[in-house]
Structure formats: structure tokens, C-alpha cells
Tab-separated table of C-alpha atoms and ligand atoms in Angstrom:
chain	number	residue	atom	x	y	z
J	212	UNK	CA	0.090	-0.083	0.179
J	213	UNK	CA	1.725	3.125	-0.970
J	214	UNK	CA	2.868	5.493	1.682
J	215	UNK	CA	-0.428	7.217	3.033
J	216	UNK	CA	-2.788	5.482	1.537
J	217	UNK	CA	-3.508	3.504	4.668
J	218	UNK	CA	-4.992	6.781	6.319
J	219	UNK	CA	-8.256	5.672	4.109
J	220	UNK	CA	-8.463	2.254	6.012
J	221	UNK	CA	-10.325	2.138	9.478
J	222	UNK	CA	-8.806	3.059	12.654
J	223	UNK	CA	-9.116	-0.567	14.444
J	224	UNK	CA	-8.007	1.119	17.963
J	225	UNK	CA	-10.883	3.573	17.924
J	226	UNK	CA	-13.298	3.851	20.584
J	227	UNK	CA	-16.167	3.842	17.856
J	228	UNK	CA	-15.032	0.438	17.324
J	229	UNK	CA	-14.734	-0.675	20.983
J	230	UNK	CA	-11.104	-0.181	21.094
J	231	UNK	CA	-9.737	0.422	24.626
J	232	UNK	CA	-6.607	1.815	26.480
J	233	UNK	CA	-6.161	-0.927	29.178
J	234	UNK	CA	-3.279	0.064	30.740
J	235	UNK	CA	-0.620	2.835	31.162
J	236	UNK	CA	2.147	2.808	33.274
J	237	UNK	CA	1.913	6.825	34.048
J	238	UNK	CA	-1.137	9.182	33.108
J	239	UNK	CA	-0.355	11.923	35.642
J	240	UNK	CA	-1.375	14.803	33.355
J	241	UNK	CA	-3.735	13.489	31.122
J	242	UNK	CA	-5.768	10.317	30.981
J	243	UNK	CA	-4.660	7.583	28.502
J	244	UNK	CA	-8.346	6.769	27.156
J	245	UNK	CA	-8.153	10.022	25.148
J	246	UNK	CA	-5.579	8.370	22.755
J	247	UNK	CA	-8.392	6.149	21.169
J	248	UNK	CA	-10.967	9.043	21.465
J	249	UNK	CA	-12.744	9.694	18.146
J	250	UNK	CA	-12.726	13.094	16.555
J	251	UNK	CA	-9.639	15.563	16.446
J	252	UNK	CA	-8.090	16.743	19.788
J	253	UNK	CA	-9.190	20.174	21.277
J	254	UNK	CA	-7.273	22.698	23.181
J	255	UNK	CA	-8.015	25.512	25.417
J	256	UNK	CA	-5.209	27.644	26.238
J	257	UNK	CA	-6.933	29.015	29.359
J	258	UNK	CA	-7.930	25.164	30.905
J	259	UNK	CA	-5.975	24.559	33.907
J	260	UNK	CA	-6.596	21.833	36.569
J	261	UNK	CA	-4.978	21.379	39.735
J	262	UNK	CA	-2.089	19.043	38.650
J	263	UNK	CA	-1.162	21.391	35.440
J	264	UNK	CA	-2.331	22.086	31.939
J	265	UNK	CA	-5.562	20.130	30.590
J	266	UNK	CA	-4.730	18.251	27.514
J	267	UNK	CA	-7.053	16.393	25.364
J	268	UNK	CA	-4.610	13.395	24.999
J	269	UNK	CA	-2.304	10.983	27.300
J	270	UNK	CA	0.380	12.901	28.821
J	271	UNK	CA	3.024	11.200	31.805
J	272	UNK	CA	5.157	13.279	34.027
J	273	UNK	CA	8.470	14.562	33.540
J	274	UNK	CA	11.011	11.557	34.298
J	275	UNK	CA	13.427	11.754	37.111
J	276	UNK	CA	14.803	8.156	36.292
J	277	UNK	CA	15.797	5.694	33.968
J	278	UNK	CA	13.272	4.117	31.889
J	279	UNK	CA	10.196	5.195	29.326
J	280	UNK	CA	6.414	5.144	29.441
J	281	UNK	CA	3.818	3.309	27.593
J	282	UNK	CA	0.155	2.513	27.038
J	283	UNK	CA	-1.650	-0.633	25.811
J	284	UNK	CA	-4.460	-0.339	23.243
J	285	UNK	CA	-6.824	-3.129	22.799
J	286	UNK	CA	-7.924	-3.102	19.091
J	287	UNK	CA	-11.698	-2.779	18.855
J	288	UNK	CA	-11.387	-5.486	16.143
J	289	UNK	CA	-8.287	-7.830	15.690
J	290	UNK	CA	-6.507	-7.116	12.495
J	291	UNK	CA	-3.519	-6.419	10.140
J	292	UNK	CA	-2.095	-2.940	10.846
J	293	UNK	CA	-1.198	-1.161	7.489
J	294	UNK	CA	-0.310	2.168	9.006
J	295	UNK	CA	0.020	4.170	12.464
J	296	UNK	CA	-0.785	7.628	13.464
J	297	UNK	CA	1.297	8.951	16.764
J	298	UNK	CA	-0.506	12.466	16.945
J	299	UNK	CA	1.064	14.765	19.430
J	300	UNK	CA	-1.494	17.561	18.453
J	301	UNK	CA	-0.735	20.816	21.011
J	302	UNK	CA	1.725	18.893	22.683
J	303	UNK	CA	4.659	21.159	21.670
J	304	UNK	CA	6.993	21.724	24.654
J	305	UNK	CA	6.050	18.146	26.220
J	306	UNK	CA	5.798	15.675	23.348
J	307	UNK	CA	7.864	12.620	23.698
J	308	UNK	CA	10.844	12.833	21.112
J	309	UNK	CA	11.088	9.376	20.352
J	310	UNK	CA	8.364	6.567	20.124
J	311	UNK	CA	7.947	2.687	19.159
J	312	UNK	CA	5.106	0.249	19.083
J	313	UNK	CA	5.045	-3.572	19.515
J	314	UNK	CA	2.100	-6.023	18.800
J	315	UNK	CA	0.376	-8.836	20.396
J	316	UNK	CA	-2.072	-11.570	19.228
J	317	UNK	CA	-4.044	-13.469	22.126
J	318	UNK	CA	-7.052	-15.371	22.423
J	319	UNK	CA	-9.685	-14.503	25.076
J	320	UNK	CA	-9.450	-11.465	27.350
J	321	UNK	CA	-6.140	-10.989	29.186
J	322	UNK	CA	-6.108	-9.042	32.056
J	323	UNK	CA	-3.642	-5.972	32.012
J	324	UNK	CA	-0.970	-8.000	34.435
J	325	UNK	CA	-1.242	-10.959	31.649
J	326	UNK	CA	-0.611	-8.273	29.064
J	327	UNK	CA	2.367	-6.857	30.910
J	328	UNK	CA	3.953	-10.372	31.126
J	329	UNK	CA	2.983	-11.255	27.525
J	330	UNK	CA	5.865	-11.749	24.870
J	331	UNK	CA	5.232	-8.645	22.347
J	332	UNK	CA	6.820	-8.251	18.796
J	333	UNK	CA	7.858	-5.006	17.510
J	334	UNK	CA	6.018	-3.393	14.447
J	335	UNK	CA	7.590	-0.101	14.577
J	336	UNK	CA	11.193	0.127	15.686
J	337	UNK	CA	11.820	3.573	17.465
J	338	UNK	CA	11.360	6.627	15.618
J	339	UNK	CA	11.699	10.272	16.134
J	340	UNK	CA	8.664	12.271	16.577
J	341	UNK	CA	7.609	15.798	15.723
J	342	UNK	CA	5.489	18.069	18.197
J	343	UNK	CA	2.162	19.324	17.596
J	344	UNK	CA	2.022	17.094	14.404
J	345	UNK	CA	0.555	13.969	13.316
J	346	UNK	CA	3.322	11.644	12.616
J	347	UNK	CA	2.557	8.997	10.293
J	348	UNK	CA	4.266	5.606	9.637
J	349	UNK	CA	3.198	3.196	7.056
J	350	UNK	CA	3.648	-0.438	8.126
J	351	UNK	CA	4.471	-3.702	5.966
J	352	UNK	CA	3.063	-6.569	8.067
J	353	UNK	CA	0.728	-8.933	7.623
J	354	UNK	CA	0.355	-10.447	10.805
J	355	UNK	CA	-2.850	-10.166	13.000
J	356	UNK	CA	-2.840	-8.186	16.219
J	357	UNK	CA	-5.276	-8.049	18.934
J	358	UNK	CA	-3.268	-5.485	21.131
J	359	UNK	CA	-0.582	-2.804	20.584
J	360	UNK	CA	1.754	-1.028	22.799
J	361	UNK	CA	2.860	2.613	22.259
J	362	UNK	CA	6.362	3.223	23.691
J	363	UNK	CA	7.679	6.545	24.320
J	364	UNK	CA	10.740	7.871	25.076
J	365	UNK	CA	11.296	8.839	27.583
J	366	UNK	CA	8.032	10.731	28.473
J	367	UNK	CA	5.553	13.181	27.374
J	368	UNK	CA	2.331	13.630	25.736
J	369	UNK	CA	0.473	12.018	22.736
J	370	UNK	CA	-3.003	13.223	21.719
J	371	UNK	CA	-4.087	10.506	19.318
J	372	UNK	CA	-2.865	7.218	18.691
J	373	UNK	CA	-4.730	5.769	15.369
J	374	UNK	CA	-3.960	2.178	14.249
J	375	UNK	CA	-5.091	1.950	10.522
J	376	UNK	CA	-5.708	-1.713	8.889
J	377	UNK	CA	-7.820	-4.522	7.957
J	378	UNK	CA	-10.184	-5.840	10.334
J	379	UNK	CA	-9.738	-9.844	11.099
J	380	UNK	CA	-12.052	-10.861	13.227
J	381	UNK	CA	-12.562	-14.418	14.520
J	382	UNK	CA	-14.312	-16.216	11.855
J	383	UNK	CA	-15.628	-18.667	14.667
J	384	UNK	CA	-18.206	-15.816	15.400
J	385	UNK	CA	-19.438	-15.087	12.001
J	386	UNK	CA	-21.805	-17.897	12.116
J	387	UNK	CA	-25.367	-17.515	10.794
J	388	UNK	CA	-26.575	-14.469	8.884
J	389	UNK	CA	-24.151	-11.530	9.272
J	390	UNK	CA	-23.359	-8.508	7.265
J	391	UNK	CA	-20.707	-9.736	4.856
J	392	UNK	CA	-19.624	-6.406	3.901
J	393	UNK	CA	-19.033	-4.609	7.115
J	394	UNK	CA	-15.880	-3.410	7.895
J	395	UNK	CA	-15.950	-4.693	11.369
J	396	UNK	CA	-16.693	-8.098	9.860
J	397	UNK	CA	-13.600	-8.137	7.257
J	398	UNK	CA	-15.261	-6.254	4.460
J	399	UNK	CA	-13.378	-3.733	2.430
J	400	UNK	CA	-14.029	-1.449	-0.764
J	401	UNK	CA	-11.424	-2.415	-3.578
J	402	UNK	CA	-12.536	-0.192	-5.985
J	403	UNK	CA	-14.749	3.169	-6.800
J	404	UNK	CA	-15.665	5.395	-9.874
J	405	UNK	CA	-15.618	8.447	-7.521
J	406	UNK	CA	-15.073	9.469	-3.987
J	407	UNK	CA	-15.142	13.588	-4.674
J	408	UNK	CA	-16.965	14.348	-1.220
J	409	UNK	CA	-16.800	11.366	0.797
J	410	UNK	CA	-15.282	7.867	1.235
J	411	UNK	CA	-16.825	4.662	0.068
J	412	UNK	CA	-15.645	2.938	3.181
J	413	UNK	CA	-18.063	5.017	4.922
J	414	UNK	CA	-20.929	2.792	3.565
J	415	UNK	CA	-19.915	-0.370	5.266
J	416	UNK	CA	-18.699	1.587	8.485
J	417	UNK	CA	-20.413	1.100	12.032
J	418	UNK	CA	-23.843	1.845	12.918
J	419	UNK	CA	-26.119	4.269	10.793
J	420	UNK	CA	-24.823	7.615	9.149
J	421	UNK	CA	-25.941	10.653	11.266
J	422	UNK	CA	-25.714	12.850	8.527
J	423	UNK	CA	-24.476	13.412	4.849
J	424	UNK	CA	-20.691	13.561	5.698
J	425	UNK	CA	-20.812	10.272	7.125
J	426	UNK	CA	-21.930	8.345	3.599
J	427	UNK	CA	-20.143	8.037	0.457
J	428	UNK	CA	-20.912	10.727	-2.167
J	429	UNK	CA	-19.511	11.302	-5.254
J	430	UNK	CA	-19.286	14.531	-7.501
J	431	UNK	CA	-22.120	15.308	-10.156
J	432	UNK	CA	-21.639	13.225	-13.240
J	433	UNK	CA	-21.597	14.955	-16.641
J	434	UNK	CA	-20.385	12.267	-18.579
J	435	UNK	CA	-23.268	9.993	-19.535
J	436	UNK	CA	-21.601	7.188	-17.177
J	437	UNK	CA	-22.436	6.160	-13.736
J	438	UNK	CA	-20.531	5.467	-10.464
J	439	UNK	CA	-19.813	2.301	-8.574
J	440	UNK	CA	-18.236	1.099	-5.647
J	441	UNK	CA	-16.725	-2.714	-5.350
J	442	UNK	CA	-16.834	-4.051	-2.024
J	443	UNK	CA	-14.618	-7.410	-1.061
J	444	UNK	CA	-16.868	-9.492	1.549
J	445	UNK	CA	-15.482	-10.705	4.644
J	446	UNK	CA	-15.423	-14.236	2.812
J	447	UNK	CA	-17.424	-16.034	0.097
J	448	UNK	CA	-21.036	-16.161	1.361
J	449	UNK	CA	-24.510	-16.402	0.031
J	450	UNK	CA	-26.366	-13.217	0.190
J	451	UNK	CA	-29.795	-13.482	1.781
J	452	UNK	CA	-31.016	-9.749	2.254
J	453	UNK	CA	-29.318	-6.333	1.311
J	454	UNK	CA	-30.151	-2.631	2.403
J	455	UNK	CA	-28.964	0.007	0.365
J	456	UNK	CA	-29.705	3.274	2.558
J	457	UNK	CA	-29.863	6.747	1.171
J	458	UNK	CA	-30.361	8.781	4.363
J	459	UNK	CA	-29.248	12.366	4.440
J	460	UNK	CA	-29.008	12.288	0.743
J	461	UNK	CA	-32.104	14.240	0.002
J	462	UNK	CA	-31.089	16.395	-3.234
J	463	UNK	CA	-28.465	14.188	-4.192
J	464	UNK	CA	-29.693	10.631	-3.856
J	465	UNK	CA	-29.047	8.369	-6.873
J	466	UNK	CA	-32.072	7.890	-9.072
J	467	UNK	CA	-31.537	4.139	-9.062
J	468	UNK	CA	-29.090	1.226	-8.167
J	469	UNK	CA	-28.228	-2.180	-8.974
J	470	UNK	CA	-26.257	-4.658	-6.962
J	471	UNK	CA	-24.166	-8.100	-8.391
J	472	UNK	CA	-22.374	-10.380	-6.984
J	473	UNK	CA	-18.943	-11.721	-8.237
J	474	UNK	CA	-18.255	-15.232	-7.379
J	475	UNK	CA	-14.778	-16.271	-6.129
J	476	UNK	CA	-13.418	-17.510	-9.606
J	477	UNK	CA	-15.358	-14.469	-11.497
J	478	UNK	CA	-13.573	-11.436	-12.876
J	479	UNK	CA	-14.293	-8.111	-11.450
J	480	UNK	CA	-14.199	-6.602	-14.846
J	481	UNK	CA	-16.211	-9.449	-16.780
J	482	UNK	CA	-19.741	-8.714	-16.458
J	483	UNK	CA	-20.711	-12.428	-17.754
J	484	UNK	CA	-19.285	-13.600	-14.598
J	485	UNK	CA	-21.567	-11.372	-12.422
J	486	UNK	CA	-24.634	-12.592	-10.473
J	487	UNK	CA	-27.408	-10.296	-10.095
J	488	UNK	CA	-28.603	-9.796	-6.591
J	489	UNK	CA	-30.569	-6.665	-7.100
J	490	UNK	CA	-31.606	-5.684	-10.418
J	491	UNK	CA	-31.579	-1.903	-11.573
J	492	UNK	CA	-34.050	-0.634	-9.242
J	493	UNK	CA	-35.307	3.315	-8.719
J	494	UNK	CA	-34.239	4.836	-5.216
J	495	UNK	CA	-35.949	7.408	-3.341
J	496	UNK	CA	-33.981	10.020	-1.069
J	497	UNK	CA	-33.229	9.485	2.325
J	498	UNK	CA	-34.611	6.092	2.520
J	499	UNK	CA	-33.575	2.492	4.033
J	500	UNK	CA	-34.336	0.320	1.140
J	501	UNK	CA	-34.443	-3.288	2.015
J	502	UNK	CA	-34.464	-6.453	-0.827
J	503	UNK	CA	-34.742	-10.135	-0.734
J	504	UNK	CA	-31.868	-11.903	-2.465
J	505	UNK	CA	-32.453	-15.520	-3.817
J	506	UNK	CA	-29.328	-15.803	-5.751
J	507	UNK	CA	-28.074	-19.409	-5.236
J	508	UNK	CA	-24.671	-18.845	-6.061
J	509	UNK	CA	-21.967	-17.811	-3.382
J	510	UNK	CA	-20.024	-14.661	-4.015
J	511	UNK	CA	-16.730	-13.208	-2.973
J	512	UNK	CA	-17.220	-9.668	-3.947
J	513	UNK	CA	-20.347	-7.269	-4.684
J	514	UNK	CA	-20.543	-4.291	-7.071
J	515	UNK	CA	-22.861	-1.406	-6.393
J	516	UNK	CA	-24.005	0.672	-9.185
J	517	UNK	CA	-25.850	3.943	-8.936
J	518	UNK	CA	-27.359	5.746	-11.865
J	519	UNK	CA	-26.344	8.238	-12.460
J	520	UNK	CA	-24.202	9.261	-9.469
J	521	UNK	CA	-25.201	10.230	-6.016
J	522	UNK	CA	-24.614	9.310	-2.529
J	523	UNK	CA	-25.203	6.101	-0.325
J	524	UNK	CA	-25.559	6.088	3.311
J	525	UNK	CA	-24.920	2.913	4.210
J	526	UNK	CA	-24.905	-0.690	2.323
J	527	UNK	CA	-25.628	-3.973	4.123
J	528	UNK	CA	-25.236	-7.015	2.531
J	529	UNK	CA	-26.439	-9.639	4.798
J	530	UNK	CA	-25.671	-13.198	4.073
J	531	UNK	CA	-23.950	-16.551	5.208
J	532	UNK	CA	-20.447	-17.493	4.993
J	533	UNK	CA	-19.948	-20.485	2.690
I	1886	1AL	N1	2.343	23.521	30.489
I	1886	1AL	C1	2.609	22.206	30.501
I	1886	1AL	O1	1.970	21.630	29.495
I	1886	1AL	N2	2.972	21.605	31.211
I	1886	1AL	C2	3.369	20.423	31.832
I	1886	1AL	N3	2.277	19.542	31.339
I	1886	1AL	C3	1.058	19.796	31.937
I	1886	1AL	N4	0.077	19.159	31.463
I	1886	1AL	O2	0.793	20.805	32.618
I	1886	1AL	C4	4.401	19.609	31.416
I	1886	1AL	O3	5.531	19.786	32.228
I	1886	1AL	O4	4.722	18.919	30.647
């Protein structure tokens, strides 16, 4: 994955996905939980508490002995890490000059003490950090992790720790009918005609969109063609029902949509291998459209075409893994 492209991938550590900072050796100035808070860090220059300046981040005290500080994050969903952001926003005279990151893959629900005793593996070797900066690091590694340890040298403050990657949940829990497209289940967007206003990954994100900005929105199309998005499913599966949600797209919903599936041995570019799941159907603005599907053929990818363009809030592809 080239340089900064990993920033498009979901943040597996984010609180929205269930990520948690389960331990920090010190959090004197600012609490560790802020590391995985959604949204950008905020700063109020006038806000002081009894112990010092209030920061929206994790901040340790000034070290007076050897050693370094660290925090342990449990990912919301286990996954493969493609890039890290160690964001020192607002930490200007008190950011850590260096950091490194280790990973761990464990079954079950280890306690902080069990995590402290575990055998961690390096993911990111010690690197220099800039203050008041979203420090980005691409990671080329295909191992699956459940926990990450952020080490800072020797001490200081980090506003956010973002862990961008691909979700790899335990397939033992993907039983019965599940959303095969959902990012949290391991689905991912692999192609899209246009993402001018909003990322197509939004449509397979968590929960409902809360406004138009949380959906996929392309630009107005002027060339007679149509927009589309291709989703790699969590695995090969039989699709049972589909939701195409245009919530909050009121003046800019697509006029119609079509959903096809592509079998594991099919060709994303060869229409003759596609399986019709939802034929071209008129869509309404601001509406959750649900469709029963009885295709009979397992598929590995789905392709959603919208005509001619327009926004989609969510795409849910409910089915059973084969
Ligand atoms: N002005 C500060 O931020 N000072 C200290 N930090 C806090 N949070 O007060 C420090 O020593 O890093």
C-alpha cells in the first residue's frame, strides 16, 4: 500500500469500534483513554486543573529516573496493521521525542497483568516524533494483532494513537446471517469510480450515518456514465438480503441502483461472470431500502452501481459465509 494510503483504512483502535486503552504505566497529567477518542483533539489555552495544563490526550509526568512510558491498547476488532498515526497535537514543549510500537495476538480476554507479562513483537522500531504533529508511519506487515503497545521515550504527551488496518475478526463468530460487507466483519472497498466528497468505506462502517458527511458521495457526473463501488466481502457467502440506505441524501440520492455479486472465480471486470442480486431499481431520497435476495450462487465481491451518480449512506449485505 503506497505511503499515506493507509489513512483511508479504518482505525481499528478507535473507541467507536470498541478500542480501549487498558493500561498505562503513568497518566499523571492526562488520561490514557483520550488516545483512542474519536474526532480531532481539542485545546483550550485557558484551561488548567489542579495538577497542571489540561490536554486532550495521554500525558505522563517528567521522568526523573531511567526508563520510558507506555500505554497498551486493545483493538476494537483484531486486524492487520497497515499504518500508524502518533498524533502529538497541542503537545509542543512536552511531546516525546521518540516512540516505538509493539504488537500482540492473544485469544480471549487477558487482564492488564497478563498483558504486561506477554511476549510482545516489534511492529514499529524506535522513530523520532515531531511535536504538535500527526506523525504517520506506514507498516508493511501481514501479522494479525489484538493489542498494541505504544512506547514513548522517555516521557511526554500524545493526543491520539490511530491504528489503520484491515479487520480480521475471529471467523468462529461469523456464524449464521451476518453483514458480509461490514468493515468490522472484514469487508473492504476495493474499487470506486469517484469519491469526490466522501469515502466509499463509510457505507460499510459502523451503525447508521448521522448526516450526509458520514456517507459516500461522488461529484455530479456529466459524462453519461454512472458511479459504482466494489466491496470485497468478509469471505465467500450466500447473500440473503440487502439494505441500500440513502439517509441524508435528499437532493442528491441516486435515481436508481443495481447490486451484482462476483463469485470467487469470477472477474471483477467481466460482466458475464456477475450474478444479479438486486436488479436496477428506482431509489428514493433519505430512505433505507431493503431487498430480499435469492441468488443461489456464493459470491466473494459485490458491486453497487448507482445511476447516474449520488450519495449512499450505508450498504448492508446480509448473508452466510460458505
Ligand atoms: N505547560 C505544560 O504543559 N506543562 C506540563 N504539562 C501539563 N499538563 O501541565 C509539563 O511539564 O509537561
